[in-house]
mmCIF file of C-alpha atoms in Angstrom:
data_model
loop_
_atom_site.group_PDB
_atom_site.id
_atom_site.type_symbol
_atom_site.label_atom_id
_atom_site.label_comp_id
_atom_site.label_asym_id
_atom_site.label_seq_id
_atom_site.Cartn_x
_atom_site.Cartn_y
_atom_site.Cartn_z
ATOM 1 C CA MET A 1 -49.488 2.859 94.653
ATOM 2 C CA ALA A 2 -46.575 1.334 92.100
ATOM 3 C CA SER A 3 -45.081 -1.766 93.376
ATOM 4 C CA THR A 4 -41.221 -2.008 94.559
ATOM 5 C CA ASP A 5 -39.051 -4.674 93.315
ATOM 6 C CA GLU A 6 -39.074 -6.025 97.141
ATOM 7 C CA SER A 7 -42.666 -7.296 96.779
ATOM 8 C CA ASP A 8 -45.052 -8.795 93.984
ATOM 9 C CA PRO A 9 -47.698 -6.173 92.679
ATOM 10 C CA THR A 10 -51.344 -6.805 92.996
ATOM 11 C CA ILE A 11 -52.164 -5.801 89.462
ATOM 12 C CA SER A 12 -49.935 -6.242 86.232
ATOM 13 C CA LEU A 13 -50.862 -3.995 83.271
ATOM 14 C CA VAL A 14 -49.400 -5.238 79.905
ATOM 15 C CA ILE A 15 -49.415 -2.568 76.938
ATOM 16 C CA PRO A 16 -47.659 -3.744 73.407
ATOM 17 C CA VAL A 17 -46.192 -0.649 71.628
ATOM 18 C CA PHE A 18 -45.252 -0.283 68.215
ATOM 19 C CA ASN A 19 -44.234 3.538 66.709
ATOM 20 C CA GLU A 20 -46.416 5.100 69.532
ATOM 21 C CA ALA A 21 -44.054 8.068 70.349
ATOM 22 C CA ALA A 22 -46.759 10.628 69.467
ATOM 23 C CA THR A 23 -49.131 8.775 72.178
ATOM 24 C CA LEU A 24 -47.021 7.906 75.048
ATOM 25 C CA ARG A 25 -46.897 10.608 77.214
ATOM 26 C CA GLN A 26 -50.569 11.693 76.880
ATOM 27 C CA LEU A 27 -51.246 7.937 77.343
ATOM 28 C CA TRP A 28 -49.295 7.853 80.934
ATOM 29 C CA ALA A 29 -51.037 11.079 81.996
ATOM 30 C CA ARG A 30 -54.434 9.430 81.554
ATOM 31 C CA LEU A 31 -53.143 5.832 82.496
ATOM 32 C CA HIS A 32 -51.252 6.826 85.825
ATOM 33 C CA PRO A 33 -54.485 8.729 87.710
ATOM 34 C CA ALA A 34 -56.517 5.883 86.843
ATOM 35 C CA LEU A 35 -54.315 3.252 87.944
ATOM 36 C CA GLN A 36 -53.698 5.229 91.438
ATOM 37 C CA ALA A 37 -57.303 5.366 91.852
ATOM 38 C CA MET A 38 -57.524 1.497 92.068
ATOM 39 C CA GLY A 39 -55.947 1.515 95.386
ATOM 40 C CA GLU A 40 -53.799 -1.663 94.545
ATOM 41 C CA THR A 41 -50.431 -2.164 94.013
ATOM 42 C CA TRP A 42 -49.395 -2.374 90.445
ATOM 43 C CA GLU A 43 -46.727 -2.396 87.656
ATOM 44 C CA ALA A 44 -47.127 -1.250 84.185
ATOM 45 C CA ILE A 45 -45.159 -3.339 81.734
ATOM 46 C CA PHE A 46 -44.646 -1.783 78.031
ATOM 47 C CA VAL A 47 -43.468 -4.039 75.335
ATOM 48 C CA ASP A 48 -41.649 -1.972 72.763
ATOM 49 C CA ASP A 49 -42.110 -4.261 69.726
ATOM 50 C CA GLY A 50 -39.608 -3.552 67.849
ATOM 51 C CA SER A 51 -40.713 0.181 67.242
ATOM 52 C CA ALA A 52 -38.530 2.446 64.724
ATOM 53 C CA ASP A 53 -39.234 5.927 65.960
ATOM 54 C CA ASP A 54 -38.755 7.078 69.546
ATOM 55 C CA SER A 55 -40.719 4.733 71.384
ATOM 56 C CA PHE A 56 -38.259 3.249 73.382
ATOM 57 C CA LYS A 57 -36.801 6.593 74.388
ATOM 58 C CA ILE A 58 -39.705 7.751 76.050
ATOM 59 C CA LEU A 59 -40.544 4.660 77.459
ATOM 60 C CA SER A 60 -37.279 4.936 79.164
ATOM 61 C CA GLU A 61 -37.520 8.576 80.059
ATOM 62 C CA LEU A 62 -41.205 7.750 81.754
ATOM 63 C CA ARG A 63 -39.211 4.901 83.774
ATOM 64 C CA GLU A 64 -36.760 7.041 85.035
ATOM 65 C CA ALA A 65 -39.396 8.853 86.517
ATOM 66 C CA HIS A 66 -42.049 6.115 87.797
ATOM 67 C CA PRO A 67 -40.752 2.903 89.204
ATOM 68 C CA GLY A 68 -43.797 1.067 88.823
ATOM 69 C CA ILE A 69 -42.919 1.011 84.861
ATOM 70 C CA CYS A 70 -41.366 -1.958 83.171
ATOM 71 C CA VAL A 71 -40.234 -1.229 79.635
ATOM 72 C CA ILE A 72 -39.310 -4.847 77.383
ATOM 73 C CA ARG A 73 -37.603 -3.972 74.185
ATOM 74 C CA LEU A 74 -37.961 -6.539 71.296
ATOM 75 C CA ARG A 75 -35.385 -7.602 69.443
ATOM 76 C CA ARG A 76 -37.698 -6.827 66.066
ATOM 77 C CA ASN A 77 -41.092 -6.619 65.179
ATOM 78 C CA TYR A 78 -43.025 -9.901 66.350
ATOM 79 C CA GLY A 79 -46.917 -8.401 66.407
ATOM 80 C CA GLN A 80 -49.022 -7.801 68.626
ATOM 81 C CA HIS A 81 -49.775 -10.943 70.249
ATOM 82 C CA PRO A 82 -46.143 -12.223 70.782
ATOM 83 C CA ALA A 83 -45.408 -8.711 72.192
ATOM 84 C CA THR A 84 -48.426 -9.494 74.568
ATOM 85 C CA ILE A 85 -47.265 -12.889 75.560
ATOM 86 C CA ALA A 86 -43.664 -11.564 76.549
ATOM 87 C CA GLY A 87 -45.436 -8.744 78.988
ATOM 88 C CA PHE A 88 -47.568 -12.015 80.541
ATOM 89 C CA ASP A 89 -44.320 -13.931 80.826
ATOM 90 C CA HIS A 90 -42.861 -11.151 83.024
ATOM 91 C CA ALA A 91 -46.199 -10.240 84.565
ATOM 92 C CA ARG A 92 -45.974 -10.686 88.674
ATOM 93 C CA GLY A 93 -49.455 -9.282 89.769
ATOM 94 C CA ARG A 94 -52.349 -11.582 90.790
ATOM 95 C CA TRP A 95 -54.475 -10.090 88.122
ATOM 96 C CA VAL A 96 -53.110 -9.113 84.324
ATOM 97 C CA LEU A 97 -54.753 -6.456 82.372
ATOM 98 C CA THR A 98 -53.938 -5.329 78.783
ATOM 99 C CA MET A 99 -54.705 -2.436 76.637
ATOM 100 C CA ASP A 100 -53.578 -0.804 73.502
ATOM 101 C CA ALA A 101 -50.812 2.166 73.330
ATOM 102 C CA ASP A 102 -53.125 4.020 70.918
ATOM 103 C CA LEU A 103 -55.964 6.061 73.045
ATOM 104 C CA GLN A 104 -58.420 3.925 71.894
ATOM 105 C CA ASN A 105 -59.204 2.287 75.144
ATOM 106 C CA ASP A 106 -59.974 4.436 78.162
ATOM 107 C CA PRO A 107 -58.060 3.955 81.450
ATOM 108 C CA SER A 108 -60.836 4.763 83.395
ATOM 109 C CA ASP A 109 -62.613 1.061 82.039
ATOM 110 C CA LEU A 110 -59.563 -0.841 83.583
ATOM 111 C CA ALA A 111 -61.368 -0.734 86.759
ATOM 112 C CA LYS A 112 -64.460 -2.275 85.484
ATOM 113 C CA ILE A 113 -62.292 -5.089 84.205
ATOM 114 C CA LEU A 114 -60.634 -5.199 87.517
ATOM 115 C CA ALA A 115 -63.946 -5.718 89.083
ATOM 116 C CA ARG A 116 -65.339 -8.728 86.996
ATOM 117 C CA LEU A 117 -62.122 -10.338 87.701
ATOM 118 C CA ARG A 118 -62.729 -9.915 91.566
ATOM 119 C CA GLU A 119 -65.932 -11.650 91.014
ATOM 120 C CA GLY A 120 -64.165 -15.234 89.922
ATOM 121 C CA TYR A 121 -63.617 -14.487 86.427
ATOM 122 C CA ASP A 122 -60.744 -16.187 84.443
ATOM 123 C CA VAL A 123 -60.708 -13.507 81.573
ATOM 124 C CA VAL A 124 -62.702 -10.549 81.150
ATOM 125 C CA SER A 125 -63.098 -8.845 77.753
ATOM 126 C CA GLY A 126 -64.210 -5.481 76.745
ATOM 127 C CA ILE A 127 -67.007 -4.661 74.282
ATOM 128 C CA ARG A 128 -66.594 -1.488 72.454
ATOM 129 C CA GLU A 129 -69.469 0.565 72.769
ATOM 130 C CA SER A 130 -70.013 3.433 69.768
ATOM 131 C CA ARG A 131 -66.880 1.685 68.040
ATOM 132 C CA LYS A 132 -64.694 4.316 66.225
ATOM 133 C CA ASP A 133 -63.465 2.559 63.708
ATOM 134 C CA ALA A 134 -64.187 2.501 59.708
ATOM 135 C CA PHE A 135 -66.938 -0.083 58.943
ATOM 136 C CA LEU A 136 -65.515 -2.062 55.939
ATOM 137 C CA ARG A 137 -62.056 -1.973 57.028
ATOM 138 C CA ARG A 138 -62.278 -2.811 60.737
ATOM 139 C CA LYS A 139 -65.974 -3.512 61.748
ATOM 140 C CA LEU A 140 -67.007 -5.904 59.567
ATOM 141 C CA PRO A 141 -64.002 -8.085 59.456
ATOM 142 C CA SER A 142 -64.141 -8.168 62.969
ATOM 143 C CA ARG A 143 -67.956 -8.869 63.123
ATOM 144 C CA LEU A 144 -67.008 -12.109 60.656
ATOM 145 C CA VAL A 145 -64.132 -13.475 62.985
ATOM 146 C CA ASN A 146 -66.231 -13.122 66.150
ATOM 147 C CA ARG A 147 -68.996 -15.102 64.161
ATOM 148 C CA PHE A 148 -66.614 -17.712 62.930
ATOM 149 C CA ILE A 149 -64.812 -18.364 66.162
ATOM 150 C CA ALA A 150 -68.190 -18.856 67.907
ATOM 151 C CA LYS A 151 -69.309 -21.489 65.355
ATOM 152 C CA ARG A 152 -65.504 -23.113 65.128
ATOM 153 C CA THR A 153 -65.391 -23.470 68.434
ATOM 154 C CA GLY A 154 -68.480 -22.726 70.319
ATOM 155 C CA PHE A 155 -67.245 -20.207 72.641
ATOM 156 C CA VAL A 156 -69.016 -16.795 72.103
ATOM 157 C CA GLN A 157 -66.744 -13.565 72.225
ATOM 158 C CA THR A 158 -68.784 -10.534 71.321
ATOM 159 C CA ASP A 159 -65.745 -8.665 70.616
ATOM 160 C CA THR A 160 -62.770 -10.446 69.802
ATOM 161 C CA GLY A 161 -60.835 -7.748 68.246
ATOM 162 C CA CYS A 162 -61.132 -5.616 71.862
ATOM 163 C CA PHE A 163 -57.786 -5.615 73.126
ATOM 164 C CA LEU A 164 -58.633 -3.847 76.766
ATOM 165 C CA LYS A 165 -58.840 -7.428 78.744
ATOM 166 C CA GLY A 166 -58.276 -9.167 81.961
ATOM 167 C CA TYR A 167 -56.822 -12.371 83.257
ATOM 168 C CA THR A 168 -56.029 -14.019 86.507
ATOM 169 C CA LEU A 169 -52.074 -14.378 86.642
ATOM 170 C CA LYS A 170 -52.519 -18.337 86.296
ATOM 171 C CA ALA A 171 -54.946 -18.219 82.969
ATOM 172 C CA ALA A 172 -52.252 -15.320 81.454
ATOM 173 C CA GLN A 173 -49.379 -18.132 82.069
ATOM 174 C CA GLU A 174 -51.716 -20.713 80.492
ATOM 175 C CA ILE A 175 -52.441 -18.858 77.336
ATOM 176 C CA ALA A 176 -48.649 -17.417 77.039
ATOM 177 C CA GLU A 177 -47.792 -21.280 77.282
ATOM 178 C CA TYR A 178 -50.422 -22.930 75.037
ATOM 179 C CA THR A 179 -50.547 -19.702 72.120
ATOM 180 C CA ASP A 180 -48.025 -21.231 69.574
ATOM 181 C CA ILE A 181 -45.704 -19.383 67.520
ATOM 182 C CA GLY A 182 -47.993 -17.255 65.121
ATOM 183 C CA GLY A 183 -51.053 -17.887 67.156
ATOM 184 C CA PHE A 184 -53.737 -15.249 68.167
ATOM 185 C CA ILE A 185 -54.744 -15.025 72.086
ATOM 186 C CA THR A 186 -57.992 -14.723 70.958
ATOM 187 C CA ALA A 187 -58.210 -18.316 69.873
ATOM 188 C CA THR A 188 -56.319 -19.917 72.767
ATOM 189 C CA ILE A 189 -59.107 -18.327 75.210
ATOM 190 C CA SER A 190 -61.984 -19.790 73.052
ATOM 191 C CA VAL A 191 -60.498 -23.193 73.544
ATOM 192 C CA LEU A 192 -59.402 -23.640 77.117
ATOM 193 C CA GLY A 193 -62.627 -23.280 79.248
ATOM 194 C CA TYR A 194 -62.099 -20.026 81.123
ATOM 195 C CA ARG A 195 -65.069 -18.644 83.230
ATOM 196 C CA TYR A 196 -65.406 -15.487 80.808
ATOM 197 C CA ALA A 197 -67.290 -12.362 81.143
ATOM 198 C CA GLU A 198 -67.631 -9.181 79.194
ATOM 199 C CA VAL A 199 -68.228 -5.419 80.482
ATOM 200 C CA PRO A 200 -69.349 -2.568 78.179
ATOM 201 C CA VAL A 201 -66.041 -0.295 77.351
ATOM 202 C CA LEU A 202 -65.581 3.296 75.873
ATOM 203 C CA HIS A 203 -63.953 3.277 72.576
ATOM 204 C CA HIS A 204 -62.308 6.751 71.221
ATOM 205 C CA GLU A 205 -61.191 7.806 67.793
ATOM 206 C CA ARG A 206 -57.425 7.298 67.088
ATOM 207 C CA PRO A 207 -55.681 10.571 67.083
ATOM 208 C CA HIS A 208 -52.324 9.641 65.631
ATOM 209 C CA GLY A 209 -51.518 7.388 62.948
ATOM 210 C CA ARG A 210 -53.247 4.460 61.316
ATOM 211 C CA SER A 211 -54.155 1.165 62.937
ATOM 212 C CA ARG A 212 -52.163 -1.422 61.661
ATOM 213 C CA TYR A 213 -54.952 -4.182 62.738
ATOM 214 C CA GLY A 214 -56.413 -4.013 59.620
ATOM 215 C CA VAL A 215 -57.843 -6.703 57.128
ATOM 216 C CA LEU A 216 -55.147 -8.902 56.338
ATOM 217 C CA THR A 217 -54.194 -9.307 60.091
ATOM 218 C CA GLN A 218 -57.503 -10.273 60.696
ATOM 219 C CA MET A 219 -57.727 -12.503 57.934
ATOM 220 C CA ASP A 220 -54.384 -14.227 59.499
ATOM 221 C CA GLN A 221 -56.034 -14.644 62.470
ATOM 222 C CA PHE A 222 -59.001 -16.147 60.687
ATOM 223 C CA MET A 223 -56.757 -18.926 59.265
ATOM 224 C CA SER A 224 -55.119 -19.260 62.642
ATOM 225 C CA ILE A 225 -58.107 -20.639 64.246
ATOM 226 C CA PHE A 226 -59.058 -22.283 60.994
ATOM 227 C CA THR A 227 -56.137 -24.262 60.877
ATOM 228 C CA GLY A 228 -55.146 -24.376 64.667
ATOM 229 C CA TYR A 229 -57.634 -26.643 66.601
ATOM 230 C CA ALA A 230 -59.426 -29.495 65.170
ATOM 231 C CA ARG A 231 -58.946 -31.637 61.584
ATOM 232 C CA ARG A 232 -62.216 -30.407 60.332
ATOM 233 C CA PRO A 233 -60.527 -28.198 57.799
ATOM 234 C CA PHE A 234 -58.975 -31.669 56.235
ATOM 235 C CA GLN A 235 -62.570 -33.408 56.011
ATOM 236 C CA VAL A 236 -63.757 -30.567 54.453
ATOM 237 C CA ILE A 237 -61.148 -30.711 51.494
ATOM 238 C CA GLU A 238 -61.220 -34.566 51.365
ATOM 239 C CA LEU A 239 -65.283 -34.635 51.134
ATOM 240 C CA ILE A 240 -65.008 -31.299 48.248
ATOM 241 C CA GLY A 241 -62.042 -33.560 46.487
ATOM 242 C CA GLY A 242 -64.643 -36.641 46.511
ATOM 243 C CA ILE A 243 -67.651 -34.806 44.974
ATOM 244 C CA VAL A 244 -65.284 -33.468 42.765
ATOM 245 C CA LEU A 245 -63.929 -36.389 41.515
ATOM 246 C CA ILE A 246 -66.926 -38.123 41.145
ATOM 247 C CA LEU A 247 -68.453 -35.563 39.140
ATOM 248 C CA GLY A 248 -65.521 -35.310 36.816
ATOM 249 C CA LEU A 249 -65.499 -39.259 36.090
ATOM 250 C CA ALA A 250 -69.302 -39.140 35.202
ATOM 251 C CA ALA A 251 -68.737 -36.151 32.979
ATOM 252 C CA THR A 252 -65.891 -37.811 31.345
ATOM 253 C CA LEU A 253 -67.825 -41.076 31.073
ATOM 254 C CA ALA A 254 -71.099 -39.187 29.622
ATOM 255 C CA ALA A 255 -68.604 -37.427 26.964
ATOM 256 C CA LEU A 256 -67.217 -40.367 25.855
ATOM 257 C CA CYS A 257 -70.323 -41.967 25.576
ATOM 258 C CA GLY A 258 -71.482 -39.008 23.386
ATOM 259 C CA LEU A 259 -74.387 -38.077 25.897
ATOM 260 C CA LEU A 260 -73.276 -34.559 26.578
ATOM 261 C CA HIS A 261 -74.398 -31.574 24.342
ATOM 262 C CA PRO A 262 -71.509 -29.448 22.700
ATOM 263 C CA ARG A 263 -72.789 -26.416 24.948
ATOM 264 C CA ALA A 264 -72.706 -28.679 28.289
ATOM 265 C CA VAL A 265 -68.921 -28.879 27.115
ATOM 266 C CA LEU A 266 -68.556 -25.535 27.907
ATOM 267 C CA ALA A 267 -70.231 -25.819 31.174
ATOM 268 C CA LEU A 268 -67.928 -28.273 32.250
ATOM 269 C CA LEU A 269 -64.748 -26.166 31.493
ATOM 270 C CA GLY A 270 -66.156 -23.536 34.254
ATOM 271 C CA ILE A 271 -66.696 -26.235 36.546
ATOM 272 C CA VAL A 272 -62.955 -27.265 35.616
ATOM 273 C CA VAL A 273 -61.889 -23.977 36.415
ATOM 274 C CA ALA A 274 -63.879 -23.731 39.464
ATOM 275 C CA ALA A 275 -62.522 -26.941 40.839
ATOM 276 C CA SER A 276 -59.055 -25.506 40.098
ATOM 277 C CA GLY A 277 -59.694 -22.885 42.629
ATOM 278 C CA LEU A 278 -61.053 -25.154 45.265
ATOM 279 C CA LEU A 279 -57.617 -26.958 44.830
ATOM 280 C CA LEU A 280 -55.514 -24.233 44.958
ATOM 281 C CA GLY A 281 -57.829 -23.017 47.978
ATOM 282 C CA SER A 282 -57.058 -26.603 49.526
ATOM 283 C CA VAL A 283 -53.289 -26.155 49.095
ATOM 284 C CA GLY A 284 -53.037 -23.011 50.862
ATOM 285 C CA ILE A 285 -55.118 -24.278 53.603
ATOM 286 C CA VAL A 286 -52.445 -27.680 53.975
ATOM 287 C CA GLY A 287 -49.786 -24.802 53.560
ATOM 288 C CA GLU A 288 -51.141 -23.384 56.703
ATOM 289 C CA TYR A 289 -50.590 -26.205 58.573
ATOM 290 C CA THR A 290 -47.049 -27.087 57.133
ATOM 291 C CA ILE A 291 -45.872 -23.858 57.706
ATOM 292 C CA ARG A 292 -47.523 -24.243 61.738
ATOM 293 C CA LEU A 293 -45.742 -27.786 61.714
ATOM 294 C CA PHE A 294 -42.360 -26.521 60.525
ATOM 295 C CA LYS A 295 -42.187 -23.214 63.069
ATOM 296 C CA LEU A 296 -42.994 -25.785 65.885
ATOM 297 C CA SER A 297 -40.565 -28.157 64.944
ATOM 298 C CA ARG A 298 -38.069 -25.280 64.613
ATOM 299 C CA ARG A 299 -38.810 -24.527 67.962
ATOM 300 C CA SER A 300 -38.394 -20.789 67.582
ATOM 301 C CA PRO A 301 -38.784 -18.310 69.848
ATOM 302 C CA ARG A 302 -42.111 -16.601 70.098
ATOM 303 C CA TYR A 303 -40.043 -13.168 70.812
ATOM 304 C CA LEU A 304 -36.512 -12.218 71.917
ATOM 305 C CA VAL A 305 -35.864 -9.530 74.652
ATOM 306 C CA ALA A 306 -32.972 -7.242 73.373
ATOM 307 C CA GLU A 307 -33.545 -5.150 76.619
ATOM 308 C CA MET A 308 -35.496 -5.014 79.882
ATOM 309 C CA ARG A 309 -35.757 -1.916 82.469
ATOM 310 C CA ARG A 310 -37.744 -2.909 85.658
#
């Protein structure tokens, strides 16, 4: 049953939306019965992340017909994770669930997520079975990110890219507080020490449009994790720089003493090129840190709300 303004719901469902006008009515037709079947009071928070199509119009029409829907329209497109944080900031339920708006998540799996939350877990994530995505563009980068997070933080998440998740309200509020500008919720989960569980969930083919969560987005997530939570990247840069410096000085000394064969000079040239590549990569890593600190120092908002209908 939908909640009313006079009482807080038991469940808050957060769904970020970006140019999903073609799927929203079909999504709600599937989602509404699934929410009703849970037997709890609920609210569905749709966050329009600066859509250029009729998404906000359709959401507003659904809101008029269903009081349990809350529609938040952001001023521009901030990205899936900031839009989700906006939903967390306005959630009132004891448990906060999230899912995509592209019809790839199955609403019937929300009950599985909720059941594990009731067992006392802080965060519950779905694991997509028979994933309906392209291997090179989606699956392979996702697997690499999964392994990197596990290696980097010691926290194993089988499917970091699955957006079908559940949180206690406290966990959602903490994640909203500690996920910095440009950061990723997945990375924040990995370092906050939550009681964590996973459940297998269904995954459908995307019926309309193309996913915007591709290689570049996952590279952004990779760099966010790499630069976000420790000083190890700087230590690696220092170590590589020291090794290259020692080798360079040794090679220069050998060349001055006439100990190098002419062909060895060409080999040294290749080493110089490789070292230059490492240097540029190191500058890029330092740049990531600098940009992160700049954003934090400006105290820029992670999102701005243009309108909310609750």
